[in-house]
Amino acid sequence: METNRWAGLVGAVLFVAGVGIVLRVPGLIVAGAVGVGYLAAARTGSAPTPALDIKRTVGTDDPEAGDDVTVTVEVTNTGEAALFDLRLVDGVPPGLEVVDGSPRCATALFAGDSVRYTYTVAATRGRHEWTNIEAVTRDFVGSEERAMSIEAESVLECVPPLGSTTDLPLRGLTTRYTGRVSTDIGGPGVEFYALREYRHGDPLRRVDWNRTARTGDLTTLQLREERAATVVLIVDSRKSAYLARDPDAENAVERSVDAAGRTFLALLDGGDRVGLAGLCPDDRWLPPGTGTEHRARARVLLATDSAFAPTPVRTDGTTYVSRWTRGAIERLSPDAQVILFSPLCDDAVARAARRFDAGGHPVTVVSPDPTARDTPGHGLAWIERRLRLSELRSAGIRVIEWDEEPLGVAVARAEGRWSR
Amino acid sequence: MVAVTSPGPVRRPPPLSVGIAVAAAAAVVLSVVRVPLAAGIGVLGVVSVIAGSLLGVRTLLELSGAALGMAVVVGGSLGAAPASVSVAALAAVVAFDVADHAYGLGQGIGRDARTRRNELVHAGGSLLTGGLAGAIAYGVFVGIAGGQPTTALAFLLCGAIALIAALR
């Protein structure tokens, strides 16, 4: 490809030499000849096709989120031709940010020479893949350039531990296992529920002796029975959910995944059975379960799976939300409840929440707010989202609106307005 | 996760090339310093090459190229020695070439990346190309200086241009 760097030089040469001829000044003709030299070089030069050997090493295999990871790129010219002007741009994965150095380099490599440069990225949750290095070569005087993309694959996988716990209140639909959801059933538990007349077979420890002493009748103390729930956490990770207030802010899917991780851990620790699903083209479904192994699987899934990636992995493919929802309802056990993490920036997902609710699965929506109000268009999106939230609320669905504050604060605020 | 502010590529020409370009532009002024008008125009070129490089504005670099070229023409027309005019022309082309190359590096690669070797090779190549062409042309000029220098040189130049047009 021509760079047109020397576009004006022909005119300049003719002008200088012309003035020299008209005024009979030999010096100017010689000056014109200097320009002719560049023209000749530009005319004959062609950008070489580089034969490059590329090695990329990623400093650490298993970094913590936020760790600095050094990436070293070594490029060797294995061809015969000298590369007088070689520019390299390493394709840093979109989820990573360069914090030191530069993934770019410009150099000149003669046959057999190599160049090595390093830069540092901050590791973030997820599986990050380098695929290519872009190389641009130019000829001696830069009149022509050739760009090509050279394959060089590396992977950085960062699996952070699931975050600290946030207690998310569940709605009263439970399994027969003992857990932490309070029921309206008297039985074994810790909280006072009711008193009733002693029946044959009641354990002696449950007899309220004070009352018996006062009235002479044997009375049994009943406690509120606590049971476990089955909960499926659904993260809305469609391409349209990757929304953020400004380019540097964490996007809604990042926040949702973070919140889902915390909730998962909290529920699992509380004895509930928890499942995990991604609402996206790659259908992901971790059936509800308990135990250490289940926890480890969820951790890896949340950290590295494409359904929960910090940046959209698949740019193709539409998610048909209603079809997905139908499939999900079929898979849900009848007593399961749903916690849906979504920015709620379109009607399809709001409809999905209502369908879960209609299907007999109590729904709680945790909605990270990605809207801004700086322009009229953004303001409109903000209003639309607010309306969607209030529609869901009036349909009896719990909605936790999550602004910039920690999730726990948002949950506490939302709890205040729920009528149990 | 703590948000890290992105340093991003600093899209300005790397300093080494800017230094070389300014030095070459200054060499134009020095070569035609005997003709005050030419030197004045040359200083304009030096100023705009500095401004264009610091601000990263290509129009200013083109302006400086034009000013340096005019300095050569005016200097040659108003009586500077042929040798100084040739040197001035070489320096003018090198100044524009290096400044423009640095601008391209600034845009594509950024100031914070390693570009030193690339810059030195390019500046060296540029100087070599112009120097070789100038030396040949000047040699021819000195060699045939006895006869009808201007006309003969003009024909030679025309021949060279025709040859280049036929190349490739």
PDB file of N, CA, C and O in Angstrom, chain A residues 13 26 231:
ATOM      1  N   VAL A  13      10.687  19.110  -6.762  1.00  0.00           N
ATOM      2  CA  VAL A  13      11.903  18.914  -7.565  1.00  0.00           C
ATOM      3  C   VAL A  13      11.816  19.720  -8.866  1.00  0.00           C
ATOM      4  O   VAL A  13      12.756  20.446  -9.236  1.00  0.00           O
ATOM      5  N   PRO A  26      23.265  26.728 -11.419  1.00  0.00           N
ATOM      6  CA  PRO A  26      23.536  25.281 -11.383  1.00  0.00           C
ATOM      7  C   PRO A  26      23.274  24.659 -10.017  1.00  0.00           C
ATOM      8  O   PRO A  26      22.860  23.500  -9.920  1.00  0.00           O
ATOM      9  N   VAL A 231     -32.199 -22.426  44.866  1.00  0.00           N
ATOM     10  CA  VAL A 231     -32.134 -21.128  44.209  1.00  0.00           C
ATOM     11  C   VAL A 231     -31.298 -21.269  42.940  1.00  0.00           C
ATOM     12  O   VAL A 231     -30.257 -21.923  42.947  1.00  0.00           O
TER      13      VAL A 231
END
